[in-house]
Coordinates of C-alpha atoms in Angstrom, one line a residue:
Chain A
X21 CA 0.4 0.1 -0.2
X22 CA 1.6 2.9 -1.4
X23 CA 1.6 6.4 1.9
X24 CA -1.4 7.6 -0.4
X25 CA -3.4 5.2 0.5
X26 CA -2.5 4.4 3.7
X27 CA -3.1 8.5 4.1
X28 CA -6.8 8.5 2.5
X29 CA -7.6 5.2 5.1
X30 CA -6.4 6.9 8.1
X31 CA -8.4 10.4 6.7
X32 CA -11.5 8.0 6.3
X33 CA -11.5 5.9 9.8
X34 CA -11.1 9.7 11.3
X35 CA -14.0 11.6 10.0
X36 CA -16.5 8.1 9.4
X37 CA -15.9 4.9 11.3
X38 CA -14.7 7.5 14.5
X39 CA -16.8 10.1 13.5
X40 CA -15.4 12.8 16.7
X41 CA -19.3 13.6 17.5
X42 CA -21.0 10.9 16.7
X43 CA -18.8 8.0 18.9
X44 CA -16.9 10.3 20.1
X45 CA -19.2 12.5 21.7
X46 CA -16.9 15.3 22.0
X47 CA -18.0 19.3 20.4
X48 CA -21.4 18.4 21.2
X49 CA -21.8 22.3 21.5
X50 CA -21.4 23.7 18.4
X51 CA -23.0 20.5 16.9
X52 CA -26.2 21.2 18.7
X53 CA -25.9 25.3 18.7
X54 CA -25.1 26.2 16.1
X55 CA -26.7 23.1 13.9
X56 CA -30.0 25.3 12.5
X57 CA -28.8 26.5 9.0
X58 CA -26.3 24.7 6.5
X59 CA -24.8 28.3 5.9
X60 CA -23.8 28.5 9.2
X61 CA -23.2 25.3 9.4
X62 CA -20.2 25.1 6.6
X63 CA -19.0 28.3 8.8
X64 CA -18.5 26.6 12.0
X65 CA -17.4 23.5 10.3
X66 CA -14.7 25.3 8.6
X67 CA -13.2 27.4 11.3
X68 CA -13.5 24.1 13.8
X69 CA -11.5 22.6 11.0
X70 CA -8.8 25.1 10.1
X71 CA -8.7 26.1 14.2
X72 CA -8.3 21.5 14.8
X73 CA -5.3 21.3 12.0
X74 CA -3.6 24.1 13.2
X75 CA -4.3 23.5 17.2
X76 CA -2.7 20.2 16.3
X77 CA 0.4 21.5 14.3
X78 CA 1.2 23.6 17.3
X79 CA 0.7 21.3 20.1
X80 CA 2.9 19.1 18.1
X81 CA 5.8 21.6 18.2
X82 CA 4.8 22.1 21.8
X83 CA 4.4 18.1 22.9
X84 CA 7.6 17.4 21.3
X85 CA 10.1 20.2 21.8
X86 CA 9.1 21.2 25.2
X87 CA 7.1 19.0 27.2
X88 CA 8.7 15.9 26.6
X89 CA 12.3 16.6 26.7
X90 CA 11.5 18.4 29.8
X91 CA 9.9 15.6 31.2
X92 CA 6.5 17.8 31.8
X93 CA 3.8 15.6 30.0
X94 CA 1.4 16.4 33.5
X95 CA 1.1 19.9 32.1
X96 CA -0.9 18.7 28.9
X97 CA -4.1 20.1 30.0
X98 CA -3.4 22.8 31.0
X99 CA -0.8 23.7 28.6
X100 CA -3.1 23.2 25.2
X101 CA -6.1 24.8 26.4
X102 CA -3.8 27.7 26.5
X103 CA -2.4 27.3 22.9
X104 CA -6.3 26.5 22.0
X105 CA -7.5 29.7 23.0
X106 CA -4.9 32.6 21.4
X107 CA -5.0 30.3 18.5
X108 CA -8.5 31.3 18.6
X109 CA -8.3 34.5 19.5
X110 CA -5.6 35.4 16.6
X111 CA -7.7 33.7 14.2
X112 CA -11.1 35.7 15.7
X113 CA -8.6 38.3 15.2
X114 CA -8.2 37.5 11.8
X115 CA -11.4 36.6 10.8
X116 CA -13.0 39.9 12.1
X117 CA -10.7 42.5 10.0
X118 CA -11.1 40.6 6.5
X119 CA -13.7 38.1 6.5
X120 CA -16.6 40.3 8.8
X121 CA -19.0 38.5 6.8
X122 CA -18.1 35.0 8.8
X123 CA -17.4 36.6 11.9
X124 CA -20.8 38.0 12.1
X125 CA -22.6 34.9 10.9
X126 CA -20.6 32.7 13.7
X127 CA -20.9 35.4 16.4
X128 CA -20.8 34.1 20.0
X129 CA -19.8 30.1 18.8
X130 CA -16.7 31.1 17.5
X131 CA -14.6 32.0 21.3
X132 CA -16.8 28.7 22.2
X133 CA -14.6 26.2 19.3
X134 CA -12.7 27.5 22.4
X135 CA -13.7 25.2 24.9
X136 CA -14.5 23.2 22.3
X137 CA -13.1 19.9 23.6
X138 CA -13.1 18.5 20.3
X139 CA -10.1 20.0 19.3
X140 CA -8.4 19.9 22.8
X141 CA -9.8 15.6 21.9
X142 CA -7.3 15.9 18.8
X143 CA -4.8 17.3 20.5
X144 CA -4.2 15.3 23.8
X145 CA -5.5 11.6 21.5
X146 CA -2.1 12.8 19.1
X147 CA -0.3 13.2 21.9
X148 CA -0.6 10.3 23.9
X149 CA -0.9 8.2 21.1
X150 CA 2.8 9.4 20.3
X151 CA 2.0 10.3 16.6
X152 CA 3.9 11.0 14.1
X153 CA 3.9 15.0 13.0
X154 CA 2.3 13.5 9.2
X155 CA -0.3 10.5 11.3
X156 CA -0.9 13.9 13.5
X157 CA -1.7 15.8 10.5
X158 CA -3.8 13.4 8.8
X159 CA -5.7 12.3 11.6
X160 CA -6.7 15.7 13.0
X161 CA -7.7 16.9 9.4
X162 CA -9.8 13.4 9.1
X163 CA -11.7 14.5 12.7
X164 CA -12.1 18.1 11.6
X165 CA -13.4 17.1 8.3
X166 CA -15.9 14.0 10.3
X167 CA -16.7 17.4 13.1
X168 CA -17.6 19.0 9.4
X169 CA -19.8 16.1 8.0
X170 CA -22.1 15.9 11.4
X171 CA -22.7 19.1 12.0
X172 CA -24.0 20.2 8.2
X173 CA -25.9 16.5 8.0
X174 CA -27.4 17.7 11.0
X175 CA -28.0 21.0 10.0
X176 CA -29.5 19.8 7.1
X177 CA -32.2 17.3 9.0
X178 CA -32.9 20.3 11.3
X179 CA -33.8 22.4 7.8
X180 CA -36.4 19.6 7.0
X181 CA -37.8 19.3 10.6
X182 CA -39.0 22.9 10.3
X183 CA -42.0 21.9 8.2
X184 CA -42.8 18.5 10.3
X185 CA -45.5 18.6 12.9
X186 CA -43.2 16.9 15.9
X187 CA -44.8 16.3 18.7
X188 CA -45.3 19.5 21.0
X189 CA -42.8 17.8 24.8
X190 CA -40.3 16.9 21.9
X191 CA -40.1 20.7 20.3
X192 CA -36.7 22.4 20.5
X193 CA -33.9 20.4 21.7
X194 CA -35.3 17.7 22.4
X195 CA -35.8 16.0 19.2
X196 CA -32.1 17.6 18.0
X197 CA -30.3 14.9 20.6
X198 CA -33.2 12.5 19.6
X199 CA -31.9 13.2 16.3
X200 CA -27.9 13.1 16.7
X201 CA -28.9 9.7 18.6
X202 CA -30.0 8.5 15.5
X203 CA -27.6 9.8 13.3
X204 CA -24.8 8.1 16.0
X205 CA -26.8 4.8 15.3
X206 CA -26.5 5.3 11.5
X207 CA -22.9 6.9 12.0
X208 CA -22.0 2.9 14.1
X209 CA -23.2 1.2 11.1
X210 CA -19.1 2.2 9.7
X211 CA -17.8 -0.1 12.7
X212 CA -15.8 -2.4 11.3
X213 CA -15.7 -0.9 8.0
X214 CA -11.4 0.1 7.9
Chain B
X27 CA 11.3 18.5 44.1
X28 CA 11.5 23.3 44.0
X29 CA 13.8 22.4 40.7
X30 CA 10.6 20.6 38.8
X31 CA 8.5 23.0 40.1
X32 CA 10.2 25.4 38.9
X33 CA 10.6 24.6 35.1
X34 CA 6.5 24.1 35.2
X35 CA 6.0 26.9 36.3
X36 CA 9.0 28.7 34.1
X37 CA 7.3 26.4 31.1
X38 CA 3.0 28.3 31.3
X39 CA 4.7 31.5 32.4
X40 CA 7.0 32.0 29.3
X41 CA 4.6 29.9 26.5
X42 CA 1.0 32.5 28.2
X43 CA 3.8 36.0 28.1
X44 CA 4.9 34.3 24.2
X45 CA 1.2 34.0 23.2
X46 CA 0.2 37.0 25.0
X47 CA 3.0 39.3 22.7
X48 CA 1.7 37.2 19.5
X49 CA -1.9 38.3 20.5
X50 CA -1.1 41.9 21.0
X51 CA 0.6 41.9 18.1
X52 CA -2.0 40.8 15.9
X53 CA -5.0 43.2 18.0
X54 CA -3.2 46.0 16.6
X55 CA -2.2 44.6 13.3
X56 CA -5.6 43.6 12.8
X57 CA -7.9 45.8 14.4
X58 CA -11.4 47.1 12.8
X59 CA -11.4 49.8 11.3
X60 CA -13.3 51.4 14.6
X61 CA -16.9 53.2 14.0
X62 CA -17.0 55.8 17.0
X63 CA -20.0 56.2 16.7
X64 CA -20.6 52.8 16.6
X65 CA -18.4 52.8 19.9
X66 CA -20.4 55.8 21.6
X67 CA -23.7 54.2 21.1
X68 CA -22.6 51.5 22.4
X69 CA -20.6 52.8 25.4
X70 CA -23.9 54.1 26.3
X71 CA -26.2 51.4 26.7
X72 CA -26.5 49.2 29.0
X73 CA -23.9 46.6 28.7
X74 CA -25.9 43.9 30.3
X75 CA -26.9 41.4 27.1
X76 CA -30.1 41.5 28.5
X77 CA -31.9 41.2 24.7
X78 CA -34.8 43.8 26.2
X79 CA -34.2 45.8 23.3
X80 CA -35.0 42.6 21.3
X81 CA -31.6 42.4 19.6
X82 CA -29.1 40.3 20.3
X83 CA -26.9 41.4 22.7
X84 CA -26.3 45.3 23.6
X85 CA -23.6 45.6 20.3
X86 CA -26.1 44.3 17.8
X87 CA -29.1 46.9 19.2
X88 CA -25.8 50.1 18.7
X89 CA -25.3 48.6 15.4
X90 CA -28.9 48.3 14.8
X91 CA -29.2 51.9 16.2
X92 CA -26.4 53.1 14.0
X93 CA -27.1 51.7 10.6
X94 CA -30.6 50.8 10.3
X95 CA -32.0 54.0 12.5
X96 CA -33.8 51.7 14.8
X97 CA -35.7 53.6 17.6
X98 CA -32.6 54.6 21.0
X99 CA -35.1 54.6 23.8
X100 CA -35.6 50.5 24.0
X101 CA -33.0 50.2 25.8
X102 CA -34.1 50.1 30.0
X103 CA -31.1 50.4 31.3
X104 CA -29.1 53.1 28.7
X105 CA -27.0 56.2 29.9
X106 CA -30.6 58.2 27.9
X107 CA -28.5 62.4 28.0
X108 CA -25.7 60.8 26.6
X109 CA -27.2 58.3 24.5
X110 CA -29.4 61.6 23.2
X111 CA -26.0 63.7 22.8
X112 CA -24.4 60.8 20.6
X113 CA -26.9 60.4 18.6
X114 CA -28.5 64.2 18.4
X115 CA -31.9 63.7 19.2
X116 CA -34.1 63.9 22.0
X117 CA -34.8 60.0 23.4
X118 CA -37.2 59.6 26.0
X119 CA -37.1 57.5 28.3
X120 CA -38.3 54.1 28.5
X121 CA -41.1 53.8 31.9
X122 CA -40.7 50.5 32.9
X123 CA -44.4 48.4 32.2
X124 CA -45.9 45.2 33.3
X125 CA -48.7 43.0 32.0
X126 CA -50.7 42.6 33.9
X127 CA -54.6 40.1 34.5
X128 CA -57.5 42.1 35.3
X129 CA -59.4 39.0 37.3
X130 CA -59.1 36.5 40.8
X131 CA -61.2 34.4 39.5
X132 CA -59.5 31.0 40.4
X133 CA -61.7 27.8 40.0
X134 CA -62.3 27.9 44.0
X135 CA -63.6 31.7 43.7
X136 CA -66.1 31.6 40.3
X137 CA -68.2 28.0 39.5
X138 CA -68.5 26.3 36.5
X139 CA -72.1 26.3 34.7
X140 CA -71.4 23.8 31.8
X141 CA -68.7 21.1 31.7
X142 CA -66.5 22.9 28.6
X143 CA -65.4 19.5 26.3
X144 CA -64.1 21.1 23.2
X145 CA -59.3 22.1 22.1
X146 CA -59.0 23.9 25.4
X147 CA -57.8 27.0 23.2
X148 CA -59.3 30.1 25.3
X149 CA -60.5 31.8 21.5
X150 CA -62.4 28.5 21.0
X151 CA -64.0 28.8 25.2
X152 CA -64.5 32.0 24.1
X153 CA -67.6 31.3 20.9
X154 CA -68.7 29.3 23.9
X155 CA -72.2 30.5 25.9
X156 CA -71.3 32.6 28.3
X157 CA -67.9 33.0 26.8
X158 CA -66.5 29.8 28.6
X159 CA -68.0 27.6 31.1
X160 CA -67.0 30.2 33.6
X161 CA -70.1 31.4 35.4
X162 CA -68.8 35.2 35.2
X163 CA -69.1 36.2 31.2
X164 CA -65.9 38.4 31.5
X165 CA -63.8 36.3 33.3
X166 CA -60.0 34.8 32.6
X167 CA -61.2 31.5 31.1
X168 CA -57.2 29.4 32.1
X169 CA -56.4 27.9 29.0
X170 CA -53.7 29.8 29.1
X171 CA -53.1 31.0 25.3
X172 CA -51.7 33.3 27.3
X173 CA -49.1 31.5 28.3
X174 CA -48.3 29.9 25.5
X175 CA -48.0 32.8 22.7
X176 CA -45.5 34.5 25.8
X177 CA -41.7 34.8 24.2
X178 CA -40.6 34.9 27.2
X179 CA -41.9 32.2 29.8
X180 CA -43.4 34.9 32.1
X181 CA -47.5 33.4 32.2
X182 CA -48.5 30.5 34.2
X183 CA -51.7 28.5 34.8
X184 CA -52.4 28.4 38.3
X185 CA -55.3 26.7 39.5
X186 CA -57.5 28.2 35.8
X187 CA -56.3 31.6 36.4
X188 CA -53.1 33.4 34.2
X189 CA -50.4 34.1 36.6
X190 CA -47.8 36.9 35.2
X191 CA -44.2 36.6 36.8
X192 CA -43.1 40.2 36.4
X193 CA -40.1 39.3 36.6
X194 CA -39.8 37.3 34.4
X195 CA -42.4 39.6 32.0
X196 CA -41.2 42.8 29.2
X197 CA -44.3 44.2 28.6
X198 CA -44.2 43.3 24.6
X199 CA -48.0 42.9 24.8
X200 CA -48.2 39.9 23.3
X201 CA -50.4 38.5 25.5
X202 CA -53.2 41.0 25.9
X203 CA -53.2 40.0 21.6
X204 CA -54.6 37.3 22.1
X205 CA -56.3 37.0 25.0
X206 CA -60.0 36.7 23.7
X207 CA -61.2 39.1 26.8
X208 CA -58.9 41.6 26.7
X209 CA -58.5 40.7 30.2
X210 CA -54.0 41.9 30.6
X211 CA -53.5 45.1 30.3
X212 CA -50.0 46.6 29.9
X213 CA -49.5 48.9 33.5
X214 CA -46.5 50.9 34.7
X215 CA -44.4 48.5 36.4
X216 CA -44.9 50.7 39.7
X217 CA -48.9 51.2 39.8
X218 CA -49.7 50.4 43.5
X219 CA -52.8 49.6 43.3
X220 CA -54.5 47.7 40.7
X221 CA -58.9 46.4 40.6
X222 CA -58.5 42.3 39.7
X223 CA -61.8 42.1 38.1
X224 CA -63.1 43.6 34.6
X225 CA -66.2 42.2 35.2
X226 CA -69.3 44.5 34.1
X227 CA -72.0 43.1 35.5
X228 CA -74.4 44.0 38.1
X229 CA -73.5 43.5 41.6
X230 CA -75.5 40.6 42.1
X231 CA -74.5 38.4 38.8
X232 CA -71.0 39.4 39.7
X233 CA -71.6 37.8 43.5
X234 CA -73.5 34.7 41.7
X235 CA -70.3 34.0 39.9
X236 CA -67.5 34.6 41.9
X237 CA -66.4 35.4 45.4
X238 CA -63.9 38.0 44.6
X239 CA -65.4 40.4 41.6
X240 CA -65.7 44.1 41.4
X241 CA -69.9 44.5 41.9
X242 CA -69.1 48.4 41.5
X243 CA -70.6 49.8 44.5
X244 CA -68.0 52.5 43.9
X245 CA -67.2 53.2 47.9
X246 CA -63.7 53.3 46.2
X247 CA -64.6 56.3 44.1
X248 CA -65.8 58.0 47.2
X249 CA -63.0 57.5 49.7
X250 CA -59.8 58.1 46.8
X251 CA -58.7 61.7 47.7
X252 CA -57.2 62.0 44.8
X253 CA -59.6 60.7 41.8
X254 CA -57.8 58.7 40.1
X255 CA -60.6 56.1 40.9
X256 CA -63.7 56.1 38.0
X257 CA -66.9 54.0 37.6
X258 CA -67.6 52.9 34.2
X259 CA -70.3 50.5 33.3
X260 CA -69.8 48.8 36.5
X261 CA -66.2 48.6 36.7
X262 CA -64.0 50.5 39.3
X263 CA -60.5 51.6 36.8
X264 CA -57.5 53.3 39.1
X265 CA -56.1 56.3 36.6
X266 CA -52.5 55.2 37.6
X267 CA -51.2 58.6 37.1
X268 CA -53.3 60.1 39.6
X269 CA -52.7 57.6 41.9
X270 CA -50.0 57.8 45.2
X271 CA -50.8 54.5 46.8
X272 CA -52.3 55.7 50.0
X273 CA -54.7 52.3 49.8
X274 CA -57.6 53.3 51.4
X275 CA -59.4 52.1 48.5
X276 CA -58.0 48.6 48.9
X277 CA -59.5 48.7 52.7
X278 CA -62.7 49.7 51.8
X279 CA -63.0 47.8 48.7
X280 CA -66.2 45.4 50.5
X281 CA -64.9 42.1 47.6
X282 CA -61.7 42.6 47.9
X283 CA -60.2 43.0 43.9
X284 CA -58.4 46.4 44.7
X285 CA -54.5 45.0 45.9
X286 CA -51.4 45.8 46.5
X287 CA -49.2 44.8 43.8

């Protein structure tokens, strides 16, 4: 198997089989919060993809050149949070200047990526599994694509849901959680596929 | 031991410092063009993002004021004087208001004429004989159409009567529109005494229908020293602009329907 096929398989595994939202239940807050409209869902998914990719690269470097040599791996969580928070902040600053429409569309959810456990989860996961740089990048991009897929699917369903006669008890968030559960069951079908 | 602690502290602090410098640099470099007027308007608003104005937050409302010339007097807690200076307009202060249900006929106090069996919706019950099954044709049907239409979840139906949570109510007026009996009124928040009935029936009929109802005796109009109460069509009405809140009407009211809020 050549490297390209390997990478493709890794991306598929990280995005579909071990989908970050639907089989590992990370990053549920934006998944439920920003999935009302497809346009904003795509924006959110893209910004999570960007943040995950950059932050896993930076945290990989921090982990390899700072934490492991100094024997400080127990500080991983706190240092990673620091790095991710500042990365999100700088991305926010740049987006606000360069793409104001995306900034307005994302609103309060952009800072929410800071506390998005999907981002921290990917970084910590790749550090714990002591992946190489390439593996880390492939893994993080795959996971982020998985998040994008999940949130876009969810927003599509929720747009259709607007026209449905949902029982009164389930209106609003409850039906969304039910849908999330059903989607998780559907994604369970990918288990063992790769 | 001490050394490892110091290293850990040093590393964390170092990363923090580096990150801070980078952020400061980025913030300076990618500073968005600030709209001075927008900033000034934003500074005058409450800044608590309460949403009372109907916008997502103070920023959104400030933008709406500046860009879409939205009514600038929607904010309850704004610095009105400064805001009017900034905008060069006269901005009137908002009087805090609250919705109020003019009925006290709970299930215990009023009786039912018949068994109402249809959709539990006030506007449908209103079409039934006697404006619903309760004996009083003016009273609250108690099916909660107002509660269902309240965007702030401020109305509860307690014992067959709509109750308004003053802390949640923002006096938007949605409930006043849907109440078929026009029971809900928007009154000033600082109104001290209110008439909790809206029956225009004659005294005897009121007594038959409900243990608490305005019988139209007019005692309150006589005890009120400020002429704030008038009797209109067998129902006392308090003019809140004249009411001083002395409470004499509430003391005298034989049916106890003038209440202190």
